[in-house]
mmCIF file of C-alpha atoms in Angstrom:
data_model
loop_
_atom_site.group_PDB
_atom_site.id
_atom_site.type_symbol
_atom_site.label_atom_id
_atom_site.label_comp_id
_atom_site.label_asym_id
_atom_site.label_seq_id
_atom_site.Cartn_x
_atom_site.Cartn_y
_atom_site.Cartn_z
ATOM 1 C CA SER C 19 112.337 67.130 51.714
ATOM 2 C CA MET C 20 112.449 63.848 53.359
ATOM 3 C CA ARG C 21 114.317 60.335 52.327
ATOM 4 C CA GLY C 22 115.453 57.174 54.907
ATOM 5 C CA THR C 23 113.790 54.085 55.895
ATOM 6 C CA VAL C 24 111.055 53.152 58.951
ATOM 7 C CA ARG C 25 111.341 49.820 60.126
ATOM 8 C CA LEU C 26 107.991 49.053 60.995
ATOM 9 C CA ALA C 27 109.289 46.377 64.237
ATOM 10 C CA ALA C 28 108.177 45.965 67.414
ATOM 11 C CA PRO C 29 109.343 48.520 68.198
ATOM 12 C CA PRO C 30 110.000 50.497 65.278
ATOM 13 C CA GLU C 31 113.080 51.597 63.865
ATOM 14 C CA LEU C 32 114.159 55.147 61.672
ATOM 15 C CA ASP C 33 116.590 55.784 60.021
ATOM 16 C CA LEU C 34 115.554 59.362 58.743
ATOM 17 C CA ALA C 35 117.062 62.565 57.005
ATOM 18 C CA VAL C 36 115.138 65.442 56.752
ATOM 19 C CA LYS C 37 116.245 69.060 54.901
ATOM 20 C CA ALA C 38 113.981 72.332 55.257
ATOM 21 C CA GLU C 39 113.784 76.037 54.527
ATOM 22 C CA MET C 40 111.470 78.109 56.862
ATOM 23 C CA ASP C 41 111.666 81.627 58.095
ATOM 24 C CA LEU C 42 112.106 82.268 61.796
ATOM 25 C CA GLY C 43 108.854 83.633 62.374
ATOM 26 C CA LEU C 44 107.328 79.937 62.394
ATOM 27 C CA LEU C 45 109.806 78.823 64.849
ATOM 28 C CA ARG C 46 109.101 81.839 67.444
ATOM 29 C CA ALA C 47 105.513 81.049 67.234
ATOM 30 C CA ALA C 48 105.876 77.482 68.540
ATOM 31 C CA LEU C 49 106.934 78.763 71.620
ATOM 32 C CA PRO C 50 105.169 79.699 74.632
ATOM 33 C CA GLU C 51 104.336 83.887 74.741
ATOM 34 C CA GLU C 52 105.923 84.362 77.840
ATOM 35 C CA HIS C 53 109.226 82.913 76.469
ATOM 36 C CA ALA C 54 112.430 85.091 76.416
ATOM 37 C CA ILE C 55 112.352 85.156 72.447
ATOM 38 C CA ARG C 56 109.946 87.744 72.077
ATOM 39 C CA SER C 57 109.754 88.024 68.082
ATOM 40 C CA ALA C 58 111.872 86.615 65.366
ATOM 41 C CA SER C 59 112.384 86.534 61.383
ATOM 42 C CA GLY C 60 114.684 85.680 58.596
ATOM 43 C CA PRO C 61 115.481 82.736 56.526
ATOM 44 C CA VAL C 62 116.781 79.469 58.034
ATOM 45 C CA GLN C 63 118.325 76.590 56.600
ATOM 46 C CA GLY C 64 117.920 73.018 58.684
ATOM 47 C CA SER C 65 119.129 69.583 58.043
ATOM 48 C CA ALA C 66 118.476 66.867 60.705
ATOM 49 C CA THR C 67 119.209 62.779 60.830
ATOM 50 C CA ILE C 68 116.746 60.367 63.247
ATOM 51 C CA ARG C 69 118.179 57.119 63.830
ATOM 52 C CA GLY C 70 117.266 54.255 66.532
ATOM 53 C CA ARG C 71 113.957 52.155 67.782
ATOM 54 C CA VAL C 72 111.006 54.341 69.046
ATOM 55 C CA PRO C 73 110.996 55.522 71.784
ATOM 56 C CA ASP C 74 114.643 55.979 72.565
ATOM 57 C CA VAL C 75 114.916 57.540 69.299
ATOM 58 C CA GLN C 76 118.656 59.957 68.805
ATOM 59 C CA TRP C 77 118.410 63.025 66.571
ATOM 60 C CA GLN C 78 121.017 65.844 65.782
ATOM 61 C CA ALA C 79 120.128 68.896 63.460
ATOM 62 C CA GLU C 80 121.590 71.584 61.996
ATOM 63 C CA VAL C 81 120.319 75.195 61.478
ATOM 64 C CA THR C 82 122.240 77.921 59.087
ATOM 65 C CA LEU C 83 120.565 81.640 59.686
ATOM 66 C CA THR C 84 121.265 84.264 57.420
ATOM 67 C CA GLU C 85 120.526 87.809 57.853
ATOM 68 C CA GLY C 86 118.234 87.200 60.619
ATOM 69 C CA VAL C 87 116.836 89.769 63.640
ATOM 70 C CA VAL C 88 115.455 88.401 67.013
ATOM 71 C CA THR C 89 114.533 90.580 69.827
ATOM 72 C CA LEU C 90 115.420 89.281 73.388
ATOM 73 C CA ARG C 91 114.098 89.655 76.882
ATOM 74 C CA PRO C 92 115.394 92.144 78.275
ATOM 75 C CA LEU C 93 116.973 93.342 75.610
ATOM 76 C CA THR C 94 116.292 96.560 74.189
ATOM 77 C CA HIS C 95 117.459 96.770 71.080
ATOM 78 C CA PRO C 96 116.884 93.634 68.426
ATOM 79 C CA LEU C 97 120.213 91.242 67.273
ATOM 80 C CA GLU C 98 120.053 92.292 63.272
ATOM 81 C CA HIS C 99 121.933 90.469 60.539
ATOM 82 C CA LEU C 100 122.180 87.330 62.190
ATOM 83 C CA ARG C 101 124.107 84.513 60.757
ATOM 84 C CA GLY C 102 126.110 81.697 61.481
ATOM 85 C CA THR C 103 125.341 77.855 62.452
ATOM 86 C CA LEU C 104 123.565 76.366 65.088
ATOM 87 C CA ARG C 105 123.867 72.437 66.301
ATOM 88 C CA CYS C 106 120.950 70.826 68.366
ATOM 89 C CA SER C 107 120.564 67.142 69.694
ATOM 90 C CA LYS C 108 118.493 66.015 72.520
ATOM 91 C CA THR C 109 121.194 67.036 75.205
ATOM 92 C CA THR C 110 122.761 70.083 73.753
ATOM 93 C CA LEU C 111 122.393 73.356 71.975
ATOM 94 C CA ALA C 112 125.855 74.752 70.458
ATOM 95 C CA THR C 113 127.639 76.793 67.954
ATOM 96 C CA ASP C 114 131.073 77.788 67.622
ATOM 97 C CA GLN C 115 130.750 81.222 66.253
ATOM 98 C CA LEU C 116 127.202 83.515 65.814
ATOM 99 C CA ALA C 117 127.653 86.956 64.113
ATOM 100 C CA PHE C 118 124.959 89.641 64.451
ATOM 101 C CA THR C 119 124.882 93.255 64.827
ATOM 102 C CA TYR C 120 123.473 94.968 68.145
ATOM 103 C CA HIS C 121 122.805 98.441 68.526
ATOM 104 C CA GLU C 122 124.950 99.086 65.314
ATOM 105 C CA VAL C 123 128.029 97.112 66.911
ATOM 106 C CA PRO C 124 128.889 94.009 65.584
ATOM 107 C CA VAL C 125 128.972 91.200 68.112
ATOM 108 C CA GLU C 126 130.060 87.360 67.868
ATOM 109 C CA LEU C 127 129.030 84.572 70.170
ATOM 110 C CA ARG C 128 129.822 81.343 70.795
ATOM 111 C CA ALA C 129 128.073 79.277 73.167
ATOM 112 C CA ALA C 130 126.824 75.723 74.541
ATOM 113 C CA VAL C 131 123.469 75.310 76.085
ATOM 114 C CA THR C 132 123.289 71.651 77.837
ATOM 115 C CA GLU C 133 119.852 70.143 79.233
ATOM 116 C CA TRP C 134 118.066 72.575 76.927
ATOM 117 C CA LEU C 135 114.983 70.953 76.756
ATOM 118 C CA SER C 136 114.637 71.027 80.389
ATOM 119 C CA ILE C 137 116.607 73.478 82.523
ATOM 120 C CA PRO C 138 119.421 74.827 79.901
ATOM 121 C CA LEU C 139 122.957 75.101 81.527
ATOM 122 C CA VAL C 140 124.765 77.965 79.724
ATOM 123 C CA GLU C 141 128.407 78.379 78.700
ATOM 124 C CA SER C 142 128.937 81.036 76.135
ATOM 125 C CA GLU C 143 131.958 83.727 74.921
ATOM 126 C CA ILE C 144 130.598 87.071 73.645
ATOM 127 C CA ARG C 145 132.987 89.499 71.558
ATOM 128 C CA ALA C 146 132.187 93.027 70.846
ATOM 129 C CA GLN C 147 135.070 95.572 69.835
ATOM 130 C CA ASP C 148 137.539 94.950 73.192
ATOM 131 C CA LEU C 149 134.715 94.000 75.012
ATOM 132 C CA THR C 150 134.368 89.905 76.024
ATOM 133 C CA ALA C 151 131.783 88.708 78.061
ATOM 134 C CA LYS C 152 131.572 84.782 79.605
ATOM 135 C CA LEU C 153 128.907 83.946 80.893
ATOM 136 C CA LEU C 154 128.606 80.440 83.189
ATOM 137 C CA ALA C 155 124.534 80.294 84.060
ATOM 138 C CA VAL C 156 121.543 78.111 84.572
ATOM 139 C CA TRP C 157 118.366 79.298 82.225
ATOM 140 C CA ARG C 158 115.562 79.368 84.188
ATOM 141 C CA PRO C 159 111.554 80.246 82.729
ATOM 142 C CA ASP C 160 111.696 83.121 84.744
ATOM 143 C CA ARG C 161 114.942 84.409 85.554
ATOM 144 C CA LEU C 162 119.106 83.619 84.650
ATOM 145 C CA ASP C 163 121.307 82.590 87.458
ATOM 146 C CA VAL C 164 124.441 83.817 86.720
ATOM 147 C CA LYS C 165 127.432 81.722 87.985
ATOM 148 C CA GLU C 166 130.692 82.212 89.668
ATOM 149 C CA GLY C 167 132.723 82.651 87.085
ATOM 150 C CA SER C 168 131.110 84.853 84.657
ATOM 151 C CA ARG C 169 132.707 88.093 83.943
ATOM 152 C CA LEU C 170 133.595 91.150 81.705
ATOM 153 C CA THR C 171 136.612 91.675 80.327
ATOM 154 C CA LEU C 172 137.437 95.354 78.974
ATOM 155 C CA ARG C 173 140.859 95.176 77.892
ATOM 156 C CA GLY C 174 143.220 95.297 81.343
ATOM 157 C CA SER C 175 139.720 95.642 83.092
ATOM 158 C CA THR C 176 137.658 92.638 84.553
ATOM 159 C CA VAL C 177 134.328 92.686 86.345
ATOM 160 C CA GLU C 178 133.337 89.605 87.576
ATOM 161 C CA ALA C 179 129.433 88.761 88.342
ATOM 162 C CA ARG C 180 127.222 86.035 89.513
ATOM 163 C CA GLY C 181 123.512 86.695 91.149
ATOM 164 C CA GLU C 182 119.994 86.406 89.198
ATOM 165 C CA ILE C 183 118.397 88.543 86.118
ATOM 166 C CA SER C 184 115.123 88.467 85.847
ATOM 167 C CA TRP C 185 113.206 87.809 82.061
ATOM 168 C CA PHE C 186 110.464 89.834 82.364
ATOM 169 C CA ASP C 187 110.243 93.364 81.911
ATOM 170 C CA THR C 188 109.288 94.621 85.391
ATOM 171 C CA GLY C 189 111.925 91.838 86.693
ATOM 172 C CA ALA C 190 114.646 92.484 89.450
ATOM 173 C CA ILE C 191 118.083 91.653 89.354
ATOM 174 C CA ASP C 192 120.075 90.383 92.525
ATOM 175 C CA LEU C 193 124.028 90.940 91.310
ATOM 176 C CA VAL C 194 127.079 91.125 93.276
ATOM 177 C CA LEU C 195 129.787 92.815 91.075
ATOM 178 C CA SER C 196 133.531 92.801 91.725
ATOM 179 C CA GLY C 197 136.652 93.464 90.000
ATOM 180 C CA THR C 198 139.595 95.828 89.217
ATOM 181 C CA ILE C 199 138.826 98.930 86.478
ATOM 182 C CA THR C 200 141.060 101.363 84.727
ATOM 183 C CA PRO C 201 139.524 104.217 83.876
ATOM 184 C CA ALA C 202 141.333 104.880 80.375
ATOM 185 C CA ASP C 203 139.974 101.266 79.028
ATOM 186 C CA LEU C 204 136.324 102.805 79.614
ATOM 187 C CA ARG C 205 137.041 104.911 76.212
ATOM 188 C CA HIS C 206 136.559 101.780 74.618
ATOM 189 C CA LEU C 207 133.337 100.360 75.897
ATOM 190 C CA PRO C 208 130.533 99.967 73.223
ATOM 191 C CA TRP C 209 126.924 101.237 73.278
ATOM 192 C CA VAL C 210 128.175 103.635 75.814
ATOM 193 C CA ASP C 211 129.213 107.298 75.774
ATOM 194 C CA LEU C 212 131.513 108.346 78.685
ATOM 195 C CA ARG C 213 132.948 111.213 77.666
ATOM 196 C CA MET C 214 132.546 113.497 80.760
ATOM 197 C CA LEU C 215 134.131 110.443 82.587
ATOM 198 C CA HIS C 216 137.077 111.158 79.976
ATOM 199 C CA ALA C 217 137.831 114.907 80.739
ATOM 200 C CA TRP C 218 138.689 113.891 84.445
ATOM 201 C CA ASP C 219 141.795 111.920 82.929
ATOM 202 C CA ILE C 220 141.937 109.597 85.845
ATOM 203 C CA GLN C 221 144.960 107.265 85.318
ATOM 204 C CA GLY C 222 144.959 103.964 87.454
ATOM 205 C CA ASP C 223 142.961 101.022 88.827
ATOM 206 C CA LEU C 224 139.964 101.012 90.771
ATOM 207 C CA GLN C 225 138.579 97.921 92.921
ATOM 208 C CA PHE C 226 135.612 97.720 93.694
ATOM 209 C CA ARG C 227 132.888 95.426 95.282
ATOM 210 C CA VAL C 228 129.083 96.129 94.944
ATOM 211 C CA ARG C 229 125.759 94.423 95.311
ATOM 212 C CA ALA C 230 122.891 95.673 93.685
ATOM 213 C CA VAL C 231 119.110 94.139 94.399
ATOM 214 C CA GLY C 232 116.169 95.685 92.591
ATOM 215 C CA PRO C 233 113.969 96.525 89.524
ATOM 216 C CA ARG C 234 116.490 96.400 86.543
ATOM 217 C CA ASN C 235 115.230 99.321 84.465
ATOM 218 C CA ASP C 236 115.032 101.477 88.082
ATOM 219 C CA VAL C 237 118.847 102.053 88.869
ATOM 220 C CA ALA C 238 117.525 104.603 91.602
ATOM 221 C CA ALA C 239 114.761 102.332 93.114
ATOM 222 C CA MET C 240 117.383 99.698 93.370
ATOM 223 C CA THR C 241 118.942 98.516 96.895
ATOM 224 C CA LEU C 242 122.775 99.332 96.113
ATOM 225 C CA GLY C 243 125.935 98.206 98.879
ATOM 226 C CA GLY C 244 129.622 98.497 98.534
ATOM 227 C CA SER C 245 133.085 99.953 97.804
ATOM 228 C CA VAL C 246 135.893 101.079 96.225
ATOM 229 C CA ASN C 247 139.463 101.803 96.516
ATOM 230 C CA ALA C 248 142.479 102.401 94.650
ATOM 231 C CA HIS C 249 146.171 103.538 95.175
ATOM 232 C CA ASP C 250 148.215 106.018 93.591
ATOM 233 C CA LEU C 251 145.623 107.413 91.064
ATOM 234 C CA ARG C 252 145.983 110.361 89.354
ATOM 235 C CA VAL C 253 142.855 112.878 88.559
ATOM 236 C CA ARG C 254 143.902 115.518 85.925
ATOM 237 C CA GLY C 255 147.404 115.705 87.398
ATOM 238 C CA VAL C 256 146.722 116.079 91.069
ATOM 239 C CA ALA C 257 148.032 112.248 92.671
ATOM 240 C CA VAL C 258 145.323 110.320 94.567
ATOM 241 C CA GLN C 259 147.472 108.350 97.246
ATOM 242 C CA ALA C 260 144.669 106.869 98.434
ATOM 243 C CA LEU C 261 140.986 106.056 98.026
ATOM 244 C CA GLN C 262 138.237 104.574 100.073
ATOM 245 C CA LEU C 263 134.760 105.037 99.256
ATOM 246 C CA SER C 264 131.768 103.233 100.475
ATOM 247 C CA ILE C 265 128.400 103.053 98.512
ATOM 248 C CA GLN C 266 124.895 102.549 100.160
ATOM 249 C CA GLN C 267 121.404 103.183 98.562
ATOM 250 C CA ALA C 268 118.162 102.506 99.736
ATOM 251 C CA ASP C 269 114.338 103.845 99.713
ATOM 252 C CA ARG C 270 116.101 105.777 96.738
ATOM 253 C CA ARG C 271 118.686 107.622 98.175
ATOM 254 C CA LEU C 272 122.081 107.063 97.097
ATOM 255 C CA VAL C 273 125.072 108.037 100.174
ATOM 256 C CA ILE C 274 128.610 107.974 99.502
ATOM 257 C CA GLU C 275 131.159 107.874 102.787
ATOM 258 C CA THR C 276 134.862 108.596 102.423
ATOM 259 C CA SER C 277 136.666 108.600 105.744
ATOM 260 C CA ARG C 278 140.391 107.682 104.397
ATOM 261 C CA THR C 279 140.883 109.480 100.707
ATOM 262 C CA VAL C 280 144.356 111.423 100.633
ATOM 263 C CA ILE C 281 144.518 113.652 97.764
ATOM 264 C CA ALA C 282 148.045 115.559 96.932
ATOM 265 C CA GLY C 283 148.952 114.659 100.855
ATOM 266 C CA GLY C 284 146.045 116.021 102.077
ATOM 267 C CA LEU C 285 143.460 113.618 104.412
ATOM 268 C CA VAL C 286 139.871 114.165 102.651
ATOM 269 C CA ALA C 287 137.144 113.179 104.690
ATOM 270 C CA GLY C 288 133.078 113.735 103.335
ATOM 271 C CA THR C 289 129.444 112.203 102.389
ATOM 272 C CA SER C 290 127.748 113.025 98.661
ATOM 273 C CA GLN C 291 124.077 112.093 99.435
ATOM 274 C CA VAL C 292 121.457 112.108 96.459
ATOM 275 C CA ASN C 293 117.754 111.856 97.055
ATOM 276 C CA HIS C 294 115.636 110.632 94.359
ATOM 277 C CA HIS C 295 112.644 110.773 96.203
ATOM 278 C CA GLU C 296 112.309 114.432 94.578
ATOM 279 C CA GLN C 297 111.831 115.646 91.116
ATOM 280 C CA PRO C 298 114.251 116.804 90.239
ATOM 281 C CA TRP C 299 116.171 115.004 92.650
ATOM 282 C CA SER C 300 118.226 117.077 94.868
ATOM 283 C CA SER C 301 122.068 116.466 96.615
ATOM 284 C CA LEU C 302 124.307 117.290 99.309
ATOM 285 C CA VAL C 303 127.864 117.333 99.624
ATOM 286 C CA THR C 304 130.061 118.068 102.341
ATOM 287 C CA ALA C 305 133.964 117.924 102.944
ATOM 288 C CA ASP C 306 136.746 118.754 105.191
ATOM 289 C CA VAL C 307 140.004 118.805 103.827
ATOM 290 C CA THR C 308 143.436 118.635 106.113
ATOM 291 C CA GLY C 309 146.656 119.065 104.852
ATOM 292 C CA MET C 310 146.298 119.134 101.145
ATOM 293 C CA ASP C 311 149.650 120.076 99.590
ATOM 294 C CA LEU C 312 148.870 123.592 96.835
ATOM 295 C CA ALA C 313 152.324 122.983 95.150
ATOM 296 C CA GLN C 314 150.911 119.690 93.533
ATOM 297 C CA VAL C 315 147.131 120.803 93.340
ATOM 298 C CA ALA C 316 149.012 123.841 91.513
ATOM 299 C CA ALA C 317 150.745 121.617 89.019
ATOM 300 C CA SER C 318 147.443 120.498 87.636
ATOM 301 C CA VAL C 319 146.061 124.076 86.446
ATOM 302 C CA PRO C 320 147.518 125.654 83.643
ATOM 303 C CA ALA C 321 146.538 129.135 85.066
ATOM 304 C CA TRP C 322 148.480 128.441 88.422
ATOM 305 C CA LYS C 323 151.712 126.570 87.399
ATOM 306 C CA PRO C 324 153.405 129.646 86.276
ATOM 307 C CA ARG C 325 153.262 131.268 89.783
ATOM 308 C CA GLY C 326 155.132 128.899 92.113
ATOM 309 C CA VAL C 327 152.391 128.150 94.044
ATOM 310 C CA SER C 328 153.615 126.661 97.754
ATOM 311 C CA GLY C 329 152.175 125.327 100.740
ATOM 312 C CA SER C 330 149.541 123.573 102.242
ATOM 313 C CA ALA C 331 145.556 124.061 102.801
ATOM 314 C CA SER C 332 142.702 122.750 105.085
ATOM 315 C CA ALA C 333 139.463 123.432 104.532
ATOM 316 C CA HIS C 334 135.341 122.532 105.012
ATOM 317 C CA LEU C 335 132.755 122.590 102.076
ATOM 318 C CA MET C 336 128.745 122.195 102.349
ATOM 319 C CA LEU C 337 127.642 122.421 99.030
ATOM 320 C CA SER C 338 123.291 121.449 98.416
ATOM 321 C CA GLY C 339 121.349 121.811 94.921
ATOM 322 C CA GLU C 340 118.401 120.340 92.630
ATOM 323 C CA ARG C 341 119.594 119.016 89.298
ATOM 324 C CA GLY C 342 119.547 121.170 86.717
ATOM 325 C CA SER C 343 118.713 123.921 88.686
ATOM 326 C CA ARG C 344 121.655 126.469 88.936
ATOM 327 C CA ALA C 345 119.650 129.114 90.835
ATOM 328 C CA SER C 346 118.901 126.361 93.912
ATOM 329 C CA LEU C 347 122.946 125.923 94.283
ATOM 330 C CA ARG C 348 123.617 126.947 98.097
ATOM 331 C CA GLY C 349 127.184 126.816 99.574
ATOM 332 C CA GLU C 350 129.038 127.515 102.648
ATOM 333 C CA GLY C 351 132.888 126.613 104.148
ATOM 334 C CA TRP C 352 136.158 127.892 104.480
ATOM 335 C CA ILE C 353 139.542 127.650 103.400
ATOM 336 C CA ASN C 354 142.595 127.901 105.926
ATOM 337 C CA ALA C 355 145.990 127.733 104.134
ATOM 338 C CA THR C 356 149.513 128.366 105.277
ATOM 339 C CA GLY C 357 152.561 128.395 103.023
ATOM 340 C CA GLU C 358 155.141 130.610 101.562
ATOM 341 C CA HIS C 359 153.385 131.814 98.208
ATOM 342 C CA PHE C 360 150.385 131.948 97.920
ATOM 343 C CA GLY C 361 149.456 135.313 97.592
ATOM 344 C CA ASN C 362 149.231 135.759 93.610
ATOM 345 C CA LEU C 363 147.030 132.917 93.396
ATOM 346 C CA PRO C 364 144.815 133.618 90.253
ATOM 347 C CA LEU C 365 141.362 132.394 91.901
ATOM 348 C CA LEU C 366 139.151 133.749 89.114
ATOM 349 C CA GLU C 367 141.136 132.889 86.336
#
């Protein structure tokens, strides 16, 4: 419905109020085929006011969504049960709270998009359970330029992000990620099952920085470069006094190296290589350990605790194999231990 006045002067002057009900699918049909909104459906109630002299007309609109469904590039699942109110004008598109469900997890969004009819500037905050994502970005036709100040927060963990993300299914990313992660926080991460990581019972904080460049949907094909550092960790009860890892990936080969990691008082140097050129992919691990305190290690192994193991050990290890093939495992190495009490160590328990 529409009501108001149109003054046929020179120039014409408008003072109109409009109300309408429609389906989101009609709005999607008006957008270009390559738009980031791939599909949309659900009832929409809208109202708008139009005032001013042509062509300097000012307008404001408000749209209320109930039980909408929207699919966005590059997300793999639709936004469902979409509800909330959007306000827009010639310069700004905003919402104080837009609620929806993504992959069975309730999500709340607050956002403001300025200059949205030209090159939109995005400032948004998304909450999903214990995860909060803040995004500062420029929305371009082919990509999202993520600006400094964008971050993920999960309890005490924080990840800063900046770079580019392509909208297209075959597109690429160029992102720099850095921050501090408390591994215990990751059990509260929505949409990701990290039970394998929980079994390691990692206590402490990890600092990291990594740059990822390459196809968004093929991690093995990305070019990676970065580092992970930590002090005073505990892994399954074993003290890791210092952790320093370098991460490099190119040409579908991942290499993780360390030369200054200290575990249970012993210096650890080694390399882990994964070759994704082959299917199934293969791996090679080499490590040298010097002066590891056996008492600290024994304290984390239930079968060793009552044995009163003490002493120190040095070792060399090389292990290789293919994913999913126990028969392909090959290893060699040696252990040199000295101390007062380790002769009855239950190696086979």
